[in-house]
Coordinates of C-alpha atoms and ligand atoms in Angstrom, one line a residue:
X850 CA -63.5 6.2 95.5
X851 CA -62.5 9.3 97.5
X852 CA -63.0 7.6 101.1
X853 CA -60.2 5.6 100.7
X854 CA -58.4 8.6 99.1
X855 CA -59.2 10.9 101.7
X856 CA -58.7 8.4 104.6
X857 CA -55.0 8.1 104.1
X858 CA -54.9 11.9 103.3
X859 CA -55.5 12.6 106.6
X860 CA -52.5 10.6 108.1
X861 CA -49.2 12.3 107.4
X862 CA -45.8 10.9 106.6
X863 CA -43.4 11.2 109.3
X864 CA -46.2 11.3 112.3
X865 CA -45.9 8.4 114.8
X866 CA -45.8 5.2 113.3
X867 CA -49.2 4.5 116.2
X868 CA -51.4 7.2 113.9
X869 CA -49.7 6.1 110.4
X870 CA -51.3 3.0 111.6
X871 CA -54.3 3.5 112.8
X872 CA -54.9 5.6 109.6
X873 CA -53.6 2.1 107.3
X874 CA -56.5 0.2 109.5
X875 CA -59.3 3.0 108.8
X876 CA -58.3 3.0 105.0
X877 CA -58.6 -0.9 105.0
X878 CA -62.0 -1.1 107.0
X879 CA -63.0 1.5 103.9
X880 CA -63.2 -2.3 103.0
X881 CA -62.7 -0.6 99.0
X882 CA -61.8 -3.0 96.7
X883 CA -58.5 -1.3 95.4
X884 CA -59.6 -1.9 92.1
X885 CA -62.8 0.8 92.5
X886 CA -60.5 3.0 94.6
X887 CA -59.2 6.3 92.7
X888 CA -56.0 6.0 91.7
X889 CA -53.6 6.4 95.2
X890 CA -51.2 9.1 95.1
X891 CA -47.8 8.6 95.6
X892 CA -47.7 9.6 99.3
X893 CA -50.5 6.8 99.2
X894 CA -48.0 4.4 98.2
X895 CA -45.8 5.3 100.6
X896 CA -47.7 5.0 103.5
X897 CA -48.7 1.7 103.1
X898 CA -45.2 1.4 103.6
X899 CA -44.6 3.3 106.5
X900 CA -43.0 6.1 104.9
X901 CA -43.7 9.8 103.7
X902 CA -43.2 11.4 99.5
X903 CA -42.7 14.4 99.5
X904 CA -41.5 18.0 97.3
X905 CA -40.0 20.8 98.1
X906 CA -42.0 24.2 97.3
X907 CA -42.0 27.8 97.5
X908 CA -43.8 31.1 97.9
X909 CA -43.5 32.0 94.4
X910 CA -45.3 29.2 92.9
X911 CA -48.3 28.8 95.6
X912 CA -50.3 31.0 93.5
X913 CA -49.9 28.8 90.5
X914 CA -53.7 26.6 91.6
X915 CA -52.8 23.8 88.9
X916 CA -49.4 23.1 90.5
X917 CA -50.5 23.9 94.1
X918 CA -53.5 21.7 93.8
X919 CA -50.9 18.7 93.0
X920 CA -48.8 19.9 95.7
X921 CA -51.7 19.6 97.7
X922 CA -53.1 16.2 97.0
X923 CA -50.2 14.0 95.5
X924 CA -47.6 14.3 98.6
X925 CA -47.4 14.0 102.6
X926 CA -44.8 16.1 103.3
X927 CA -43.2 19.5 102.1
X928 CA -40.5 21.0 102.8
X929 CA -40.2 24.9 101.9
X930 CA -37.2 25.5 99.5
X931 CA -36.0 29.0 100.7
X932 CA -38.3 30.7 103.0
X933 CA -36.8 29.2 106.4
X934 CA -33.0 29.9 105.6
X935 CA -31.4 32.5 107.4
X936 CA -31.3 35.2 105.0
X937 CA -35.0 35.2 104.9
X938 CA -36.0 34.3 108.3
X939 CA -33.0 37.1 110.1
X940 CA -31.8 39.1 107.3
X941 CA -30.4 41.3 109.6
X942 CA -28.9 40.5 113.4
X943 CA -32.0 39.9 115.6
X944 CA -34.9 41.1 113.2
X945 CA -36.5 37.8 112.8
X946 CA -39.2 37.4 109.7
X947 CA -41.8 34.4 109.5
X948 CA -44.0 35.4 107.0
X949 CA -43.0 33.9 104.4
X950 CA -42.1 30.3 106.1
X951 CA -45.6 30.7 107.8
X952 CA -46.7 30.6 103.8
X953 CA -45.6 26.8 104.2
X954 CA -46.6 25.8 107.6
X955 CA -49.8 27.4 106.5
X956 CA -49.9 25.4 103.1
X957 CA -49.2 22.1 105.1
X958 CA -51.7 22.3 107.9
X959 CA -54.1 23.0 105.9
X960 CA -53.3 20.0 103.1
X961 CA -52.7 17.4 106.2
X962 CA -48.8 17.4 105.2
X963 CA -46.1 17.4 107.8
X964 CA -43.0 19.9 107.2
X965 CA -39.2 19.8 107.4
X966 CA -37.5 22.6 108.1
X967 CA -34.6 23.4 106.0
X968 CA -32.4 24.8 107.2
X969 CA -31.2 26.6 110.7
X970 CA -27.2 26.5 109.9
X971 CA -25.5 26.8 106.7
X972 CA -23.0 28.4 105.3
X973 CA -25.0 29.3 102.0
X974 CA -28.1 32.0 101.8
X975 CA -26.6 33.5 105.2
X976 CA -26.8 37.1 105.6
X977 CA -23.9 39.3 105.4
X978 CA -23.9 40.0 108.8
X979 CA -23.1 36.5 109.6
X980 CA -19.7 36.6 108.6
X981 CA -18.9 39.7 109.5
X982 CA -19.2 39.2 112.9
X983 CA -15.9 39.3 115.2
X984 CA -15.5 35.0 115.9
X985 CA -16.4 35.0 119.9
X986 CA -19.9 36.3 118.7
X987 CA -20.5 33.6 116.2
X988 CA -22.2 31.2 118.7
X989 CA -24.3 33.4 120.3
X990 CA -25.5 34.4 117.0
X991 CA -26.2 31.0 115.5
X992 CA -27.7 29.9 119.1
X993 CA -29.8 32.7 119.0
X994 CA -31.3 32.1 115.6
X995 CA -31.5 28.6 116.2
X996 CA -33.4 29.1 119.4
X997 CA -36.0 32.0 117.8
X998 CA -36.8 30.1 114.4
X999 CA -37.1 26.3 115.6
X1000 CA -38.8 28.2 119.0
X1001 CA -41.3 30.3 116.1
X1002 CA -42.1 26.7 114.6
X1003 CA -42.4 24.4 117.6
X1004 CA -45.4 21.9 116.4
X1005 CA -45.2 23.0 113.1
X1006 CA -42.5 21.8 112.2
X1007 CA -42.0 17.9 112.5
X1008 CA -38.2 17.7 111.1
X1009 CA -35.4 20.2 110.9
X1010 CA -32.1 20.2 108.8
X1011 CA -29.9 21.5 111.8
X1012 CA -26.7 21.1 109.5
X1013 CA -26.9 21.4 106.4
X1014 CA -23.7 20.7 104.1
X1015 CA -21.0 20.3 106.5
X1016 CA -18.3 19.1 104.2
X1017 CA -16.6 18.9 101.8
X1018 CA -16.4 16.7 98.6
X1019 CA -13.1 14.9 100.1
X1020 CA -14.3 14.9 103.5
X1021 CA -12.9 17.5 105.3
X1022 CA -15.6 19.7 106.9
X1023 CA -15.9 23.0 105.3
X1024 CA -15.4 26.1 106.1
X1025 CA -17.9 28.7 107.1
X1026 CA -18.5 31.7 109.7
X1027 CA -19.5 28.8 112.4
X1028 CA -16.6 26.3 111.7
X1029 CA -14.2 29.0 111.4
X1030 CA -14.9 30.0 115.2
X1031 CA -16.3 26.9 117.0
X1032 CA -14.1 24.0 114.8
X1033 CA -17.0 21.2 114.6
X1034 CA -17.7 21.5 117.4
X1035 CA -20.7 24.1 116.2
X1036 CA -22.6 21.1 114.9
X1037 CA -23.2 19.5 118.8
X1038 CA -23.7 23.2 119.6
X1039 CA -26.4 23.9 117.1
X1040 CA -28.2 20.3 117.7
X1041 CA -28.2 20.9 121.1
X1042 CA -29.7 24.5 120.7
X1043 CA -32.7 22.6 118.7
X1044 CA -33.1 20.1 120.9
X1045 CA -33.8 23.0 123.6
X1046 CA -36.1 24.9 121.1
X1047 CA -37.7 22.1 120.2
X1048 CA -37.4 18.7 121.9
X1049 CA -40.1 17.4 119.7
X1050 CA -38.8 17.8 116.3
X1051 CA -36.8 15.1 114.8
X1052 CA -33.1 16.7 114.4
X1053 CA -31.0 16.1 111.1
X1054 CA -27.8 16.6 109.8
X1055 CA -28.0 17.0 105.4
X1056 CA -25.7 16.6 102.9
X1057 CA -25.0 15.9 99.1
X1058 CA -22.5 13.5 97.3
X1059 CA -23.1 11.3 100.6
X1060 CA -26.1 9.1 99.0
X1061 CA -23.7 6.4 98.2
X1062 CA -20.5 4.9 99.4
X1063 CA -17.4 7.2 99.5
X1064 CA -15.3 9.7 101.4
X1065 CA -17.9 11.9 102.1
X1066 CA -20.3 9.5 103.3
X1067 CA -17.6 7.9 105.4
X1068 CA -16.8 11.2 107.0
X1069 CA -20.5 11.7 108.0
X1070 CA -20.5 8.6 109.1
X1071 CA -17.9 9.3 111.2
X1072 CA -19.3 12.5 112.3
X1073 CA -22.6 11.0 113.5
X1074 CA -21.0 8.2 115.0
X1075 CA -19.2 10.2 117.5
X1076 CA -22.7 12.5 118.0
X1077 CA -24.6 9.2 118.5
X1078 CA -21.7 8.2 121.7
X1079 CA -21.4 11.3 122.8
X1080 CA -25.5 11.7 123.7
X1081 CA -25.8 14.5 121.3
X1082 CA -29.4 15.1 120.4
X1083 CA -29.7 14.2 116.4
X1084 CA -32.6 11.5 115.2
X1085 CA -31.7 11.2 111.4
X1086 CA -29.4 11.9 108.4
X1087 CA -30.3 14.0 105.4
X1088 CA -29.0 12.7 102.0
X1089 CA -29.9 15.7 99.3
X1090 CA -30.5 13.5 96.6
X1091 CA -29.2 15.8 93.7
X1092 CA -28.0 12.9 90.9
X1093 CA -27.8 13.4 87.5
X1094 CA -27.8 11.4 84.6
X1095 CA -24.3 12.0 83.1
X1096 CA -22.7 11.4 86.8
X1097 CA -23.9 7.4 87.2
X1098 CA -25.9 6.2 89.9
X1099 CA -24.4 6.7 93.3
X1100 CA -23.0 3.3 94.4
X1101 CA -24.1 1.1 97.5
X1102 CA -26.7 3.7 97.9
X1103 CA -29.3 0.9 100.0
X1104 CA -25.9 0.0 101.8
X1105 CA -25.1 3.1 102.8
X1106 CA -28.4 3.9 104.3
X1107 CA -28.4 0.7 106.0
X1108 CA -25.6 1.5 107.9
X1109 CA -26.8 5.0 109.1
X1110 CA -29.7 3.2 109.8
X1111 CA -28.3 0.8 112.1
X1112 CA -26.2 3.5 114.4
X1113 CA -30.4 3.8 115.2
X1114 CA -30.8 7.0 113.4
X1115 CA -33.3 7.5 110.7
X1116 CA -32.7 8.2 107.3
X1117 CA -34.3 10.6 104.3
X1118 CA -33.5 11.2 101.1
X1119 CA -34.5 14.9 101.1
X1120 CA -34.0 16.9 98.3
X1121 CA -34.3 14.4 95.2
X1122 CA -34.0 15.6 91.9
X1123 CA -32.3 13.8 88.6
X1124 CA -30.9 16.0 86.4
X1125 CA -29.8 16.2 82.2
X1126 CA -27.4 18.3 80.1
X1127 CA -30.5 20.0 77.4
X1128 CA -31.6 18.9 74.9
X1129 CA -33.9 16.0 77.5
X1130 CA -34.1 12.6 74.8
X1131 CA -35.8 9.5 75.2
X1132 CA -32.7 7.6 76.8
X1133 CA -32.0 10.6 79.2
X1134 CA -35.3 10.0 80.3
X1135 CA -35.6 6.3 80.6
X1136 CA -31.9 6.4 83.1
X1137 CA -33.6 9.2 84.8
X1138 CA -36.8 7.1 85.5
X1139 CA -34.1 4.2 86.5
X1140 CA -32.3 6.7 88.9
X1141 CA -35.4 7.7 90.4
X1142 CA -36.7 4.1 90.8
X1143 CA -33.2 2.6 92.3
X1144 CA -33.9 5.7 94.9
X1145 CA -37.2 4.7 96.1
X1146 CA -36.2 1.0 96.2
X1147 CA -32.9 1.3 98.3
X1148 CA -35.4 3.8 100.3
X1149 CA -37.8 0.9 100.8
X1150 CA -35.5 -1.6 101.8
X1151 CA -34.0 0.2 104.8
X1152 CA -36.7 0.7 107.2
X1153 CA -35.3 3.7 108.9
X1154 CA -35.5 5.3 105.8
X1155 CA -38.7 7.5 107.0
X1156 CA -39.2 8.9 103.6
X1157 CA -38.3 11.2 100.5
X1158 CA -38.5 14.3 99.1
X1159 CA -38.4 15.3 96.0
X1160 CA -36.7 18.9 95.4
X1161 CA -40.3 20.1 93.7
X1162 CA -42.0 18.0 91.8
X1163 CA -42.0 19.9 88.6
X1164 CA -39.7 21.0 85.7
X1165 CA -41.6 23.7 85.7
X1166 CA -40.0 25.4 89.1
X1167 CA -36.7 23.7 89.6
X1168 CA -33.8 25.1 90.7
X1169 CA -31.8 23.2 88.2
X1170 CA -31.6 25.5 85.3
X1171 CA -29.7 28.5 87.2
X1172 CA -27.8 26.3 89.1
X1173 CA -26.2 24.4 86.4
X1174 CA -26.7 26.2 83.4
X1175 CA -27.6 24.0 80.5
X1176 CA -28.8 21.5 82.6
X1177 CA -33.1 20.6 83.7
X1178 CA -35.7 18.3 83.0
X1179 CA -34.7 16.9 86.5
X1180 CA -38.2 16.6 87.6
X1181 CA -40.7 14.0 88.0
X1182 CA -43.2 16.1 86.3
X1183 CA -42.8 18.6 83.1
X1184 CA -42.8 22.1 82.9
X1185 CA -46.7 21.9 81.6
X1186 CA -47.3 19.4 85.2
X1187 CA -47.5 16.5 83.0
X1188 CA -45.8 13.1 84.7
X1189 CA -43.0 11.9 82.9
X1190 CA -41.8 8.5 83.1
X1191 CA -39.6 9.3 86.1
X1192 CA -43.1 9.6 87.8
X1193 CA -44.2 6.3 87.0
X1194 CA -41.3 4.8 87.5
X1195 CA -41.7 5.8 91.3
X1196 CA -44.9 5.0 91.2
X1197 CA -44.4 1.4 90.4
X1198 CA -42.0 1.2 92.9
X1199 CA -44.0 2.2 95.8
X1200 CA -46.0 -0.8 94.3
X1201 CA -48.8 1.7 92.6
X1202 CA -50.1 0.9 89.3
X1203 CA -48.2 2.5 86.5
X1204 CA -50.7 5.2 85.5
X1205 CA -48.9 5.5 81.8
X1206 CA -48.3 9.2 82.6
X1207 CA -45.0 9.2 80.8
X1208 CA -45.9 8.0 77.8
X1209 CA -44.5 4.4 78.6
X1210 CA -41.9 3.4 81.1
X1211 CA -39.4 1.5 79.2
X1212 CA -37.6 -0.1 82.3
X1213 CA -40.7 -1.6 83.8
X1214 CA -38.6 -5.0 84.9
X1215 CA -37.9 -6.4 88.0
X1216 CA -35.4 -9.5 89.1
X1217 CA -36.7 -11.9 92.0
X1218 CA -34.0 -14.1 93.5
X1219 CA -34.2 -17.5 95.4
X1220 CA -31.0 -19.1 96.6
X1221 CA -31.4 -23.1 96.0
X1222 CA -28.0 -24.1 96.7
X1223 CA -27.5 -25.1 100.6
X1224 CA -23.6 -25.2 100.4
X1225 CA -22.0 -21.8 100.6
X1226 CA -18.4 -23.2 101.0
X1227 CA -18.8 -26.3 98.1
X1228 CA -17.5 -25.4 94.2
X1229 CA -21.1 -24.4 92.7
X1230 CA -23.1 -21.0 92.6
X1231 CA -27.0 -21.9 91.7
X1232 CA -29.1 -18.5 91.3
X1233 CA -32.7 -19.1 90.9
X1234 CA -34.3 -16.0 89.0
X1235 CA -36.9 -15.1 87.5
X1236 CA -38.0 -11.5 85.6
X1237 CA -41.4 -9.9 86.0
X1238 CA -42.4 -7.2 84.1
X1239 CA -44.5 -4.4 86.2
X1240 CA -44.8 -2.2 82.9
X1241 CA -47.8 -1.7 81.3
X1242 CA -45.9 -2.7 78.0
X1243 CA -44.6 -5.8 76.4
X1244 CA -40.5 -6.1 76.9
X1245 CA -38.4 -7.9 74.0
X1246 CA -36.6 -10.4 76.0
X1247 CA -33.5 -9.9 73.4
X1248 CA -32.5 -6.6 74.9
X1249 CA -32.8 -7.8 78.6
X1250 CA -29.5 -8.8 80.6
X1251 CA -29.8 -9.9 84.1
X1252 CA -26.3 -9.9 86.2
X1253 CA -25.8 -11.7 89.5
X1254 CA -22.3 -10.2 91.3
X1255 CA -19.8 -12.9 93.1
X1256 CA -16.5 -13.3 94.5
X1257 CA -14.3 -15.7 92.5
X1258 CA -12.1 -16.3 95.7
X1259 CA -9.5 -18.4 95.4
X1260 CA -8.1 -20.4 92.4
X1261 CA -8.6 -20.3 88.6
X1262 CA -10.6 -17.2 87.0
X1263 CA -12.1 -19.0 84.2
X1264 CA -15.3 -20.3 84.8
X1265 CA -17.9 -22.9 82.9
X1266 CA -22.1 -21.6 83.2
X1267 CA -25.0 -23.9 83.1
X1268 CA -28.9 -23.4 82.7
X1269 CA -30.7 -26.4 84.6
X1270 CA -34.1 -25.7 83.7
X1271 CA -36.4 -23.0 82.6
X1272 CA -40.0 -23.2 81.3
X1273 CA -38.7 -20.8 78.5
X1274 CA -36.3 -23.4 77.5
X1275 CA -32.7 -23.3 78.2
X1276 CA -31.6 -23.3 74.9
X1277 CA -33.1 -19.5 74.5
X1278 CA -30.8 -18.6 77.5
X1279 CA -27.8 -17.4 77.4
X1280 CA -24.7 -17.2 80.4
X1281 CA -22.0 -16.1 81.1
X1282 CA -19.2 -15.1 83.5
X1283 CA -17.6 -11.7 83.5
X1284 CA -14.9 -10.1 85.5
X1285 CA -14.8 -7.0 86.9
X1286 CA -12.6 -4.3 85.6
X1287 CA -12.8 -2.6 89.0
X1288 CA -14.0 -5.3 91.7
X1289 CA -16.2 -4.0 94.8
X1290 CA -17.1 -5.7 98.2
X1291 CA -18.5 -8.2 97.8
X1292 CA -18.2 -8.4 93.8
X1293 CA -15.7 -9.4 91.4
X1294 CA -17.2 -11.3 88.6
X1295 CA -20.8 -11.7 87.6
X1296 CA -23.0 -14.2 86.3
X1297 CA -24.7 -12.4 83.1
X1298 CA -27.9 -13.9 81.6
X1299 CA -29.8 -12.9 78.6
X1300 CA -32.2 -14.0 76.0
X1301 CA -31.9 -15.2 72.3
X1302 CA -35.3 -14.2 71.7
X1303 CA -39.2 -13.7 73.4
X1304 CA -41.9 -11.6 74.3
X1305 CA -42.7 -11.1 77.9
X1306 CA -46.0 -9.4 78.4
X1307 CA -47.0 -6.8 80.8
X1308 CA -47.3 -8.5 84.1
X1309 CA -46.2 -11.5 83.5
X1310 CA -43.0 -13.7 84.6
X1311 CA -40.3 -15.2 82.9
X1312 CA -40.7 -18.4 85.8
X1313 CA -38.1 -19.4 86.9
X1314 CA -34.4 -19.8 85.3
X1315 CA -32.2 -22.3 87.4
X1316 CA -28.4 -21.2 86.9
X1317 CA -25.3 -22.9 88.1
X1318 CA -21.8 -21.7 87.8
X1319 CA -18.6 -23.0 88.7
X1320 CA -14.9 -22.3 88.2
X1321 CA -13.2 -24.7 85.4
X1322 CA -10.1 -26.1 88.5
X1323 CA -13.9 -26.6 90.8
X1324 CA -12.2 -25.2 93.7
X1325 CA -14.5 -24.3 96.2
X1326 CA -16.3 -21.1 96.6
X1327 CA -17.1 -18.9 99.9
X1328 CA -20.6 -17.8 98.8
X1329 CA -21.0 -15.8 101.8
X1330 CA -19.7 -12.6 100.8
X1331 CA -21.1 -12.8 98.1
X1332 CA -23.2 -9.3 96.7
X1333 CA -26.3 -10.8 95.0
X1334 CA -26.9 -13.5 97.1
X1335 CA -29.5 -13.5 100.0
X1336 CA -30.1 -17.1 102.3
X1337 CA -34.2 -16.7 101.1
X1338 CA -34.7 -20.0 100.3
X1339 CA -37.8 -18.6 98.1
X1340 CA -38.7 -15.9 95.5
X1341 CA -38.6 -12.8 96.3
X1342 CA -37.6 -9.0 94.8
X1343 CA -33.6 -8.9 94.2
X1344 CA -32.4 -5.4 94.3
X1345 CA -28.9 -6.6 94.8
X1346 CA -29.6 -8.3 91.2
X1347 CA -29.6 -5.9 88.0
X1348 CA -31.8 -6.1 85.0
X1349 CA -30.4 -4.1 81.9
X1350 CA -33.1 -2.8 78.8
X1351 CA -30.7 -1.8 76.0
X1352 CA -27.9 -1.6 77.8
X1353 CA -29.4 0.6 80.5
X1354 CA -29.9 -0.3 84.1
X1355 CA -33.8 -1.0 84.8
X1356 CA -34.2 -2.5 87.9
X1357 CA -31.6 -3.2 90.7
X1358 CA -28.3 -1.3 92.7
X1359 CA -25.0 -2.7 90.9
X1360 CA -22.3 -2.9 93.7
Ligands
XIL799 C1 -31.7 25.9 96.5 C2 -33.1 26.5 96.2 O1 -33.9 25.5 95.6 C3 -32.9 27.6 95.2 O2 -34.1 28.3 95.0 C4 -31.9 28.6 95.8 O3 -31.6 29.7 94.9 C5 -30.6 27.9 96.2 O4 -30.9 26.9 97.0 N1 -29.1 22.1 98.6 C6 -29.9 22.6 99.6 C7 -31.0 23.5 99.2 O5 -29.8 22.2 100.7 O6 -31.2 24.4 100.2 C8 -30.7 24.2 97.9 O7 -31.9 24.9 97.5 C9 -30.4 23.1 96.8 C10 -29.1 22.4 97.2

């Protein structure tokens, strides 16, 4: 039914949370029964949790009406790829050019989609000009371009990158025309100067490599840190988003954005794409679909996190292929605008339906946790899990591993594993303890499950399996710490738990 459709159309991602919810209460009085309603789209399902989706886009492909029609109706929020960087916006020292951006603005107001700017100062797709400019002219330039382009899309635009890629891989902040002259101190300067064009937009600092835990992320954290004491106007932190398959999954991604989050800034994943070294196969795929799920998950569990962006939504105009030659199929749908798996897989973890777009989703599990052991300091772990399967297609419980992360802490590292009770029957479960090569906080060893054999059908659960570890000297544990473990006393979704399908990580953030 397009009322409920076109009800939460109307409320943009990233608008006050007061409208976002006064749009959730008309869609509900719709009083719809979601089952009639027309399948939500993915900035839908992100709504109803507060948050925006959204892609990036361009002038070029506007004209294309099948992909701008999608553009159009499946996302909140866009955010224009090219047409507000400096080399298009003041190609040459105060000539100023809008057109193009306006293309966007245009394209958003009219679709009920808010906008990010991207981006006012960076060191890439800057004009000649820039650089050539004597050092004590460098900040009146950038202030200047700041000040007419975030001044030329005051109400238009609701976010801007101010900074985008301020460091380095190790850390160190990079070089460029503006941290050659000003040292970092060009990154207050510039905030400030869009706070003054534009005290309304939401101001934010964006990076890549800084999604999970690391030495870039710590220097950012750093960075904004200092901004936050210092009063300097900045609301959020960008994190690019650019994975790919053959690179692993960033780690402590949920934790990292948790502790932007809690300096009181928000947070965006804003340019998410999930690239593959070509030939794209099944298994590519499938991890892809897992990357982009363990995204929207560690998105959905910090509540800063406002929303994310996907950097366009199809194959068919990503930037992948002539940045990294040999490399594509990073999109969540294909070059013919077909959704791939990677599609559903987001959709199911907004909490949508899995629409079968992909062909099948082969990681459609999920691990729920309950703690059921009181004593964090006594000499037993007792997990209670239990998998469900949110896929629209039977899993064979034989290629399923389920891993809950510990510390071992003190005394002997060999350990003896129990199953207490299962309605599947223990004896089809298997345990075990494992340590790890490389140990993280909060994560040395793990308690890995699996199955001898079994079915478990689309939406249905497993029930629940009651573990119980212990180390073979039973000297006591300090639960605590401990990375899977929550104090929820009953079920609920486990991200800090992982579920593998054939060896491959369906569900969950490993530590
Ligand atoms: C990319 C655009 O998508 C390409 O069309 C352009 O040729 C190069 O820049 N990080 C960013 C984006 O912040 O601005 C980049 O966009 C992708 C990497």
């Amino acid at each position: 039914m397009s009322l409920v459709k076109r009800s939460t159309h109307g409320c943009p991602g990233g608008l006050p949370v007061l409208l976002l919810t006064a749009c959730a209460v008309a869609a509900s009085l719709a009083g719809v029964p979601a089952a009639a309603a027309e399948p939500s789209t993915l900035h839908d399902l992100a709504a109803a949790h507060g948050k925006y989706f959204g892609s990036a886009t361009d002038n070029p492909e506007l004209p294309d009406t099948a992909y701008a029609a999608t553009l159009g109706s499946e996302f909140g929020q866009i955010t224009p790829g090219n047409s507000m960087k400096w080399d298009t916006t003041e190609p040459q020292q105060g000539q100023f050019s809008f057109t193009k951006g306006d293309v966007i603005s245009d394209f958003a107001r009219d679709h009920g989609q808010t906008v990010r700017g991207h981006t006012l100062v960076w060191h890439s797709q800057l004009p000649g000009w820039v650089a050539a400019l004597p050092a004590s002219q460098v900040e009146a330039a950038m202030t200047n371009h700041i000040t007419e382009v975030a001044g030329h899309y005051r109400g238009e635009v609701a976010a801007w990158d101010v900074v985008n890629e301020p460091f380095n891989d190790d850390g160190t902040f990079r070089a460029s025309p503006f941290y050659n002259a000003m040292g970092s101190d060009y990154i207050a300067t510039a905030l400030r100067a869009a706070h003054a064009a534009d005290p309304d937009a939401k101001l934010y600092i964006n990076d890549y490599n800084t999604e999970g835990l690391g030495a870039k992320s710590d220097a950012m954290y750093d960075l904004v840190s200092e901004l936050v004491a210092e009063g300097v106007p900045i609301d959020g932190v960008g994190f690019q988003g650019h994975l790919a398959v053959q690179y692993g999954f960033p780690g402590g991604m949920q934790q990292n954005l948790k502790r932007f989050a809690d300096l009181g800034l928000d947070v965006a994943v804003t340019e998410l794409d999930v690239r593959m070294q070509l030939p794209a196969d099944a298994a590519k795929l499938a991890t892809q679909a897992t990357y982009y799920r363990n995204v929207v998950e560690a998105c959905l569990a910090v509540a800063r996190c406002v929303g994310i962006t996907v950097w366009d939504y199809t194959d068919k105009y990503s930037w992948v292929p002539d940045a990294f030659p040999g490399q594509g199929a990073a999109n969540l749908y294909d070059e013919n605008l077909r959704p791939k798996a990677s599609y559903d897989a987001v959709r199911t973890a907004l909490g949508g339906d899995d629409e079968g777009g992909g062909g099948g989703e082969p990681g459609a599990l999920k691990a729920r946790y309950r703690n059921s052991d009181p004593a964090p300091a006594d000499n037993q772990i007792k997990p209670a899990l239990q998998l469900v399967n949110t896929g629209a297609a039977a899993v064979d419980l034989s290629t399923v591993k389920v891993r809950y992360w510990f510390t071992g802490d003190n005394g002997v590292s060999s350990y003896g594993t129990w199953c207490d009770w299962s309605p599947l029957g223990c004896s089809t479960i298997t345990h075990r303890v494992a340590a790890m090569s490389s140990p993280k906080a909060g994560a040395d060893h793990y308690l890995e499950v699996g199955f001898g054999s079994g079915s478990l059908a689309a939406g249905s659960s497993t029930g629940e399996i009651q573990l119980r570890l212990s180390k073979t000297d039973w000297s006591n544990f300090d639960e605590t710490d401990d990375y899977s473990r929550t104090t929820g006393t009953s079920y609920a979704d486990a991200p800090k738990v992982a579920v593998y399908i054939g060896g491959e990580l369906a569900w969950g953030i490993e530590p």
